[in-house]
Short mmCIF file of C-alpha atoms in Angstrom, two decimals:
data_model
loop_
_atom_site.label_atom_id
_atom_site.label_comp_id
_atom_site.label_asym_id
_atom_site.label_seq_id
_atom_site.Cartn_x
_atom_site.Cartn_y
_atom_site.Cartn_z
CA UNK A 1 -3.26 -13.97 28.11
CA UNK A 2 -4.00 -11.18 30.08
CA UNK A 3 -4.98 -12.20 33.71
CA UNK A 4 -2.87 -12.17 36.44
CA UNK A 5 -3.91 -13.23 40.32
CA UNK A 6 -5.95 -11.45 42.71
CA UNK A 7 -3.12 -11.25 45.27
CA UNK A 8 -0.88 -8.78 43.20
CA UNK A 9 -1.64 -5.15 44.18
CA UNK A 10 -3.14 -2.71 41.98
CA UNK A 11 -3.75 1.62 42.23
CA UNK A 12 -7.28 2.85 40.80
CA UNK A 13 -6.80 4.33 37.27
CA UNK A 14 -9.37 6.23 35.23
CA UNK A 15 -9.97 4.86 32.17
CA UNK A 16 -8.97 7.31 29.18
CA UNK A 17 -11.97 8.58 27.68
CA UNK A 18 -10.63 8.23 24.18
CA UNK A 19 -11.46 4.35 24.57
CA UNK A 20 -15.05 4.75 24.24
CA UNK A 21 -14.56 7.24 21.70
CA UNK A 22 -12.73 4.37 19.74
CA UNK A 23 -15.37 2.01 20.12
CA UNK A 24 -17.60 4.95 18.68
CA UNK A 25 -15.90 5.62 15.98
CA UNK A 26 -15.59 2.05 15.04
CA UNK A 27 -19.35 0.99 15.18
CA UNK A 28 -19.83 4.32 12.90
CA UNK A 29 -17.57 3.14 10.50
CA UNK A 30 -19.27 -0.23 10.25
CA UNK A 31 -22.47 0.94 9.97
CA UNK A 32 -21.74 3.54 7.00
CA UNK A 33 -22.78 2.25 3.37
CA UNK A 34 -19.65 -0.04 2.20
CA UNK A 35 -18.54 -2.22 -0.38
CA UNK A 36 -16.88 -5.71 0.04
CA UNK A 37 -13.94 -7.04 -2.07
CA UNK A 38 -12.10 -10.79 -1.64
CA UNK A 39 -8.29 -10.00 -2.23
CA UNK A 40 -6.86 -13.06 -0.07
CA UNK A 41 -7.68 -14.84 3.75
CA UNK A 42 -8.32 -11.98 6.39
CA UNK A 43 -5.55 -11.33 7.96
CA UNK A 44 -4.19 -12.05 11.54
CA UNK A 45 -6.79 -14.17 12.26
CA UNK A 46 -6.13 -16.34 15.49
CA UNK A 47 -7.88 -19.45 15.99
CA UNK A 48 -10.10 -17.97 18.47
CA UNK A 49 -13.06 -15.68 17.92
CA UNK A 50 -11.48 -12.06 17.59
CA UNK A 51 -12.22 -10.59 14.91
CA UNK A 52 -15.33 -10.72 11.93
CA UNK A 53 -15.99 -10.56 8.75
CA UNK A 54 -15.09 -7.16 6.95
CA UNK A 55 -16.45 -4.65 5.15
CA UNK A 56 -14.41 -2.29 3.23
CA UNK A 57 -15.40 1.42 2.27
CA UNK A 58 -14.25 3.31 -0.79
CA UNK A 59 -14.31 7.37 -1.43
CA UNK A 60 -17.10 9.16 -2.82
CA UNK A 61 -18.03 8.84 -6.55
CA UNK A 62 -17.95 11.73 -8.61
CA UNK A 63 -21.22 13.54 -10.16
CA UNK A 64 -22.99 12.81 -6.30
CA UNK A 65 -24.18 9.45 -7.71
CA UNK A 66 -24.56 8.78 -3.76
CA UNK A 67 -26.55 11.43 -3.63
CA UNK A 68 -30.73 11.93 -4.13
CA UNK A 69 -29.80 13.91 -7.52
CA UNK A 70 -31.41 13.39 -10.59
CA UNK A 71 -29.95 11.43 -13.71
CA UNK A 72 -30.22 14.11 -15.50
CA UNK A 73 -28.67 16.87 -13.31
CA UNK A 74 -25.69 14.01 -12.69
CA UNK A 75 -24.92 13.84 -16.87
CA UNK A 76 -25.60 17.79 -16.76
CA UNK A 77 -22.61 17.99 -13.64
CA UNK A 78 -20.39 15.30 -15.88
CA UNK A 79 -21.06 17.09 -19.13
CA UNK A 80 -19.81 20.35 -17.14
CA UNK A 81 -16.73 18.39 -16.16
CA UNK A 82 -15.45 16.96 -19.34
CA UNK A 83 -16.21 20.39 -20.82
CA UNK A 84 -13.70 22.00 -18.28
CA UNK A 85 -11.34 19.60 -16.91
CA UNK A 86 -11.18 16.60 -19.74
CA UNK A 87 -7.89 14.98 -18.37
CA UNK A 88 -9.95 14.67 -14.68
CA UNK A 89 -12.11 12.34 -16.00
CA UNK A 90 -9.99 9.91 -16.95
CA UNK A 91 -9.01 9.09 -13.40
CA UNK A 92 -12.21 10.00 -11.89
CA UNK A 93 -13.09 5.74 -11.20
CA UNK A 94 -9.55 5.79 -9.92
CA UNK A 95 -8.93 5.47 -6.14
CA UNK A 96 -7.84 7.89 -3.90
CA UNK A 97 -5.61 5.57 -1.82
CA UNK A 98 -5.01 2.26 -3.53
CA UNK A 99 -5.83 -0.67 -1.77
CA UNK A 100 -9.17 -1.33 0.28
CA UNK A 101 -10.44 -0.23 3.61
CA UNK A 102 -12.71 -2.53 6.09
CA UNK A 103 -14.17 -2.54 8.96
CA UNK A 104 -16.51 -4.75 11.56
CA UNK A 105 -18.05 -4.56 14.63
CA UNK A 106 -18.97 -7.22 17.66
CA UNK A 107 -21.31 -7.84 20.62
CA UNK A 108 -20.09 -10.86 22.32
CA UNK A 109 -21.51 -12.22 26.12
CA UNK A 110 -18.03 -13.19 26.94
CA UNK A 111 -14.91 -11.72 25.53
CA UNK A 112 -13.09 -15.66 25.42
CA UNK A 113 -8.81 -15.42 24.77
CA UNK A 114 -7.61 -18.60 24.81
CA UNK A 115 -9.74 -20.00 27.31
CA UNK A 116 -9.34 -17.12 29.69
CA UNK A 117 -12.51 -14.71 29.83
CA UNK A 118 -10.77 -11.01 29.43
CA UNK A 119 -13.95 -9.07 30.54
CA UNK A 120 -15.03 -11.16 33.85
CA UNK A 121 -17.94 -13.27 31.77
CA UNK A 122 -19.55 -9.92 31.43
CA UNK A 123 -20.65 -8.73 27.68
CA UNK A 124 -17.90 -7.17 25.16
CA UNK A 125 -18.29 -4.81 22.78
CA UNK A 126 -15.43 -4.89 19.63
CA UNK A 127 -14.29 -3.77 16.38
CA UNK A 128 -11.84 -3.65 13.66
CA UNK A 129 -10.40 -1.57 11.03
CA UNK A 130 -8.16 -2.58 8.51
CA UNK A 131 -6.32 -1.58 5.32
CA UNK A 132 -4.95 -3.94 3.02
CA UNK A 133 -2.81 -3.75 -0.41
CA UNK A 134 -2.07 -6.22 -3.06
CA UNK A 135 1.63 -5.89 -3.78
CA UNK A 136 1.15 -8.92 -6.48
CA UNK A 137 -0.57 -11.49 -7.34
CA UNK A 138 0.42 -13.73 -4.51
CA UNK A 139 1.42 -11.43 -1.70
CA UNK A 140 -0.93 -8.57 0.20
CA UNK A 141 0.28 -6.12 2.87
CA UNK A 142 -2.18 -5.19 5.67
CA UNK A 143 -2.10 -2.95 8.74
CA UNK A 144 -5.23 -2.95 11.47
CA UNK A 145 -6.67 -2.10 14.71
CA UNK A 146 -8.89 -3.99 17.02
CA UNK A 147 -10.45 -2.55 19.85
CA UNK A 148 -12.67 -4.02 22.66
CA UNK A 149 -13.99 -3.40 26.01
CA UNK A 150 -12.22 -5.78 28.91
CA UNK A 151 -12.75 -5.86 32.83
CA UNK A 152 -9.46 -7.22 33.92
CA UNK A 153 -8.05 -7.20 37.42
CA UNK A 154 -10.15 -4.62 40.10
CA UNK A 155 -8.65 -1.48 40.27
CA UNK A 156 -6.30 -1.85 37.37
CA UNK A 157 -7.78 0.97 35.25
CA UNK A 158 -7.84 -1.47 32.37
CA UNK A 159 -11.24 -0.83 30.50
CA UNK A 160 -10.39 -1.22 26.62
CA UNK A 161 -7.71 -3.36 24.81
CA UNK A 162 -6.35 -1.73 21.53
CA UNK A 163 -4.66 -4.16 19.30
CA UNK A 164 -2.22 -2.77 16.12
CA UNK A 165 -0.97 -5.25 13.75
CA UNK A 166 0.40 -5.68 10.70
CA UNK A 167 1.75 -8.55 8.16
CA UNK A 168 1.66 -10.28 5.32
CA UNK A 169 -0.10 -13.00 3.18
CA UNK A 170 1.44 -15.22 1.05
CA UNK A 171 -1.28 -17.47 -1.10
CA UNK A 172 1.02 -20.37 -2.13
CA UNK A 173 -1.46 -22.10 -4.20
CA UNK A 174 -4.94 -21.46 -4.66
CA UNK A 175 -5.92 -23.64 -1.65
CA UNK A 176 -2.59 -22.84 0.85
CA UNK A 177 -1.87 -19.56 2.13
CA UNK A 178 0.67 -17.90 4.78
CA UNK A 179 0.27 -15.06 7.16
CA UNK A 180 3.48 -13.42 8.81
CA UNK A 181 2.85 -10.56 11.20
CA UNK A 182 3.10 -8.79 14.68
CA UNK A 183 0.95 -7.60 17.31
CA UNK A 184 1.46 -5.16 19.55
CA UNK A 185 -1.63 -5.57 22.94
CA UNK A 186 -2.00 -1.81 24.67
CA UNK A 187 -3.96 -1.16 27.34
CA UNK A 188 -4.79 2.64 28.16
CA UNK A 189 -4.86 3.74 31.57
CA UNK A 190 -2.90 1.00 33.26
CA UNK A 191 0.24 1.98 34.92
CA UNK A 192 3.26 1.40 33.22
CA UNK A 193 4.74 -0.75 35.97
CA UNK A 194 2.46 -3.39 35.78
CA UNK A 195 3.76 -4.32 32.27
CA UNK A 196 0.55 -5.14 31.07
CA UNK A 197 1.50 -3.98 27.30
CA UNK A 198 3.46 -6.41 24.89
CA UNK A 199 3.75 -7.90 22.00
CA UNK A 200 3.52 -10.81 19.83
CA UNK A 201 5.01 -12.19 16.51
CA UNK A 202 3.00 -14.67 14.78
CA UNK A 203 2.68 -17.19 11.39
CA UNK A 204 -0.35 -18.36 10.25
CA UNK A 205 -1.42 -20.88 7.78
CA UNK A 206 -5.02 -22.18 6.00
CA UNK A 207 -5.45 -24.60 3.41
CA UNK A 208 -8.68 -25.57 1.94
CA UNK A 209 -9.52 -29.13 1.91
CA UNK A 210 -13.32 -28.22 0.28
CA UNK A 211 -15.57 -29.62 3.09
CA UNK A 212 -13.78 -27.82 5.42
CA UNK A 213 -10.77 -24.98 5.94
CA UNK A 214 -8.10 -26.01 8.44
CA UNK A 215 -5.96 -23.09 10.19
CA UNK A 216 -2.52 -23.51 12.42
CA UNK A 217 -1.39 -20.57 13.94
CA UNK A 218 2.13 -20.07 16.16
CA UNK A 219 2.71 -16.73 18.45
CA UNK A 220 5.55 -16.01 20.69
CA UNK A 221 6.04 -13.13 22.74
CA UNK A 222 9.46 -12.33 24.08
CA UNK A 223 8.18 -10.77 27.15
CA UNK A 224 4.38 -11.75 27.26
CA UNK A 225 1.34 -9.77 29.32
CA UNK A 226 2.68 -8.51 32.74
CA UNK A 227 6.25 -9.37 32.34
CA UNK A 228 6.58 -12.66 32.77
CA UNK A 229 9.21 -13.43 29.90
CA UNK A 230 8.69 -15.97 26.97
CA UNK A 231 5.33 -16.39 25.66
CA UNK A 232 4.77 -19.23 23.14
CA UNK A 233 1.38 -20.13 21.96
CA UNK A 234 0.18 -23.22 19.41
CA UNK A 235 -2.82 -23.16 17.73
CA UNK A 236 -5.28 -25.28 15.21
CA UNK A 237 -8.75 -24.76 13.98
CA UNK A 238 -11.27 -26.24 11.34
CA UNK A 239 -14.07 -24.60 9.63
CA UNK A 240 -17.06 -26.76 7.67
CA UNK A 241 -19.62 -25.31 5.54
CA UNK A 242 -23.23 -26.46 6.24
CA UNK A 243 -26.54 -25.54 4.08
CA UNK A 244 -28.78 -23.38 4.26
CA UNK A 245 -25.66 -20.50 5.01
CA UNK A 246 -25.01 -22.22 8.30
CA UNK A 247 -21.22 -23.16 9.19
CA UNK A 248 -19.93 -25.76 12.30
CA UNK A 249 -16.15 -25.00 13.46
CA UNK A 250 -13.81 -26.46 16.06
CA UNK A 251 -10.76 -24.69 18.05
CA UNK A 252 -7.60 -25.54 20.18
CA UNK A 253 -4.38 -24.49 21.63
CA UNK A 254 -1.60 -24.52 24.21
CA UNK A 255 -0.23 -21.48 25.83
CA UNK A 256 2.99 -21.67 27.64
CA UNK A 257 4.48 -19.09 29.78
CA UNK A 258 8.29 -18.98 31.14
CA UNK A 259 7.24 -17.28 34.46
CA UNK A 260 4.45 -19.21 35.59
CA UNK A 261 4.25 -17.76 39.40
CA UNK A 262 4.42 -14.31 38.21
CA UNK A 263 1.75 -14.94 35.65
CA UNK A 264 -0.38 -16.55 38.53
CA UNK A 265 -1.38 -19.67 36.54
CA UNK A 266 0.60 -23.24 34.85
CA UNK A 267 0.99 -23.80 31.35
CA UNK A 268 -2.06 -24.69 29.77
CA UNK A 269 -4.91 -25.99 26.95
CA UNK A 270 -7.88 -24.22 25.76
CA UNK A 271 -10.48 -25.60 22.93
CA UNK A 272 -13.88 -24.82 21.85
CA UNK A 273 -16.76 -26.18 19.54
CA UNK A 274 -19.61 -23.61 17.63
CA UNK A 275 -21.88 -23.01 15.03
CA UNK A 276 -22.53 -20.17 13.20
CA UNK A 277 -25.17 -18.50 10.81
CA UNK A 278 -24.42 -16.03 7.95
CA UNK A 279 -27.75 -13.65 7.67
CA UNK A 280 -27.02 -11.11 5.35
CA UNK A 281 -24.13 -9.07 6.30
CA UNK A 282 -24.06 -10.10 10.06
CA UNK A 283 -22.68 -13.72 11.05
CA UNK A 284 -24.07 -14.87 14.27
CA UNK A 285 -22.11 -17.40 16.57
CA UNK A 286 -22.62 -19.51 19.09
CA UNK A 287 -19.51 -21.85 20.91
CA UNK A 288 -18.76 -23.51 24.31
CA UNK A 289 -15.26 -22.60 24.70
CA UNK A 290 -13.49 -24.52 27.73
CA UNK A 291 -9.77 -24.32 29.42
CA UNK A 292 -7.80 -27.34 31.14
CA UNK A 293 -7.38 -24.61 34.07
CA UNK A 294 -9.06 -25.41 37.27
CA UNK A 295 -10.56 -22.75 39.91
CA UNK A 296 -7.60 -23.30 42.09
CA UNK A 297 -5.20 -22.74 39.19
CA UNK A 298 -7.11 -19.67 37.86
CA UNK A 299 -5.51 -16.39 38.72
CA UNK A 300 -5.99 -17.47 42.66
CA UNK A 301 -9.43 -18.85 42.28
CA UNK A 302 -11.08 -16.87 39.84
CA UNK A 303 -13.84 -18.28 37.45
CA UNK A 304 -13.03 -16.62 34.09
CA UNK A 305 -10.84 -20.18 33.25
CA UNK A 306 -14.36 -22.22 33.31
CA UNK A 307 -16.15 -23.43 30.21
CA UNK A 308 -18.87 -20.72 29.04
CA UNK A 309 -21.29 -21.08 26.08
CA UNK A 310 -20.73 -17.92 24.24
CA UNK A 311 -23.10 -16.21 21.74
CA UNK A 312 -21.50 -12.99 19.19
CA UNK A 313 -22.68 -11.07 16.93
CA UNK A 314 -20.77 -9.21 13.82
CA UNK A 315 -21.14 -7.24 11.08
#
């Protein structure tokens, strides 16, 4: 949660530059040629809409087969190679760094957390990148970084949100998995005192009942956004596969707070319904995602707590 009351006082900040380089960077990555690979469920995925499908990149094959080159030229180049440098070619299909790389990238009308809109119901653009390593045949490592474009609190200097995380998932049985992790929410150009940074530890879980995937997520922040001490949030969602590539899914949660006055709102629910289309490499999605916060109990009588029917698209 990352909204606090228009009564606090805030100093102007310039926004670092470096966040829209991020964002930059990020859509380059996901538009760059890539290859997919299903090791185990995506990591760190809350039950509400912050991250998409991924798309993982791998290094350059040898011989320029990426290239415009000719067959011929290519088994000339290899020929050359296993006349000079035999033992190369050996590990020439081999990785550079094991594991797999991904990436994705958003455009959603309403950046939605929990309920709370972090980017004033204005448009949000967001993306990912992500590593992640099978240590066996059970359990994968993964590190990543989201980052997205937010319009906070006026005159906060908060422009981008930069996520790190990092876990692990367990897959239990072929249908049950676990993910343990931590996040760690940064926001450049915000001053320090306003405490706006923090982070969160988290457990996931997913099992696959075939007509539909059910997830339950728990976070708790020992000092959650803007200092306002314990942060404990309970989550669920459900997922069902439809025909024709189409998908229907369901959301809901409870975030609790220890300092309620500094945070500027009560304890509270959020939930949300959708339906989404897989074309291709993009997923398109459309929800009405709702709070049990009224305008009086909003940040001081802000509207970013109201239901909003959001539309996103990823890649």
């Amino acid at each position: 949660m990352k909204i606090f009351s228009d009564n606090r006082s805030f100093s102007p900040k310039i926004a670092q530059p470096f966040a829209f380089s991020s964002l930059l960077l990020l859509f380059w990555a996901a538009v760059t040629p890539a290859q997919t690979q299903e090791l185990l469920p995506e990591p760190h995925e809350d039950v509400t809409f912050k991250s998409t499908p991924a798309i993982a990149t791998l290094p350059s094959l040898p011989c320029s087969l990426e290239s415009n080159e000719s067959t011929a030229n290519c088994h000339q180049e290899a020929q050359y190679l296993s006349q000079e440098a035999p033992e190369a070619s050996t590990d020439a299909d081999e990785p550079i760094i094991p594991g797999e790389f991904s990436t994705s990238i958003t455009f959603t009308t309403n950046y939605k957390f929990r309920g709370i809109s972090q980017s004033d119901n204005k448009p949000s653009i967001q993306g990912t990148f992500d590593y992640s390593l099978p240590v066996s045949e059970e359990v994968s490592v993964y590190a990543g970084v989201f980052a997205g474009s937010v319009d906070l609190n006026p005159g906060d200097g908060a422009t981008v949100e930069i996520d790190f995380y990092g876990g692990a998932v367990y897959q239990a049985t072929e249908k049950l998995y676990l993910d343990f992790g931590g996040s760690y929410y940064f926001y450049p150009g915000v001053e320090s005192n306003l405490n706006y940074n923090y982070f969160e530890a988290y457990v996931n879980a997913g099992y696959d009942l075939d007509v539909a995937q059910v997830t339950a997520s728990l976070y708790y922040a020992p000092n959650f956004f803007g200092g306002t001490d314990d942060g404990l949030y309970l989550g669920g969602g459900v997922e069902v596969p439809l025909p024709e590539n189409f998908f229907a899914m369901a959301e809901f949660g409870h975030q609790s707070i220890s300092n309620n006055t500094l945070f500027a709102a009560p304890d509270y629910f959020h939930w949300g319904l959708g339906v989404g289309y897989v074309l291709g490499d993009f997923t398109l999605l459309l929800q009405y995602l709702d709070s049990t916060l009224s305008s009086q109990d909003c940040f001081g009588g802000r509207d970013i707590c109201e239901g909003r029917i959001v539309f996103s698209i990823s890649r």
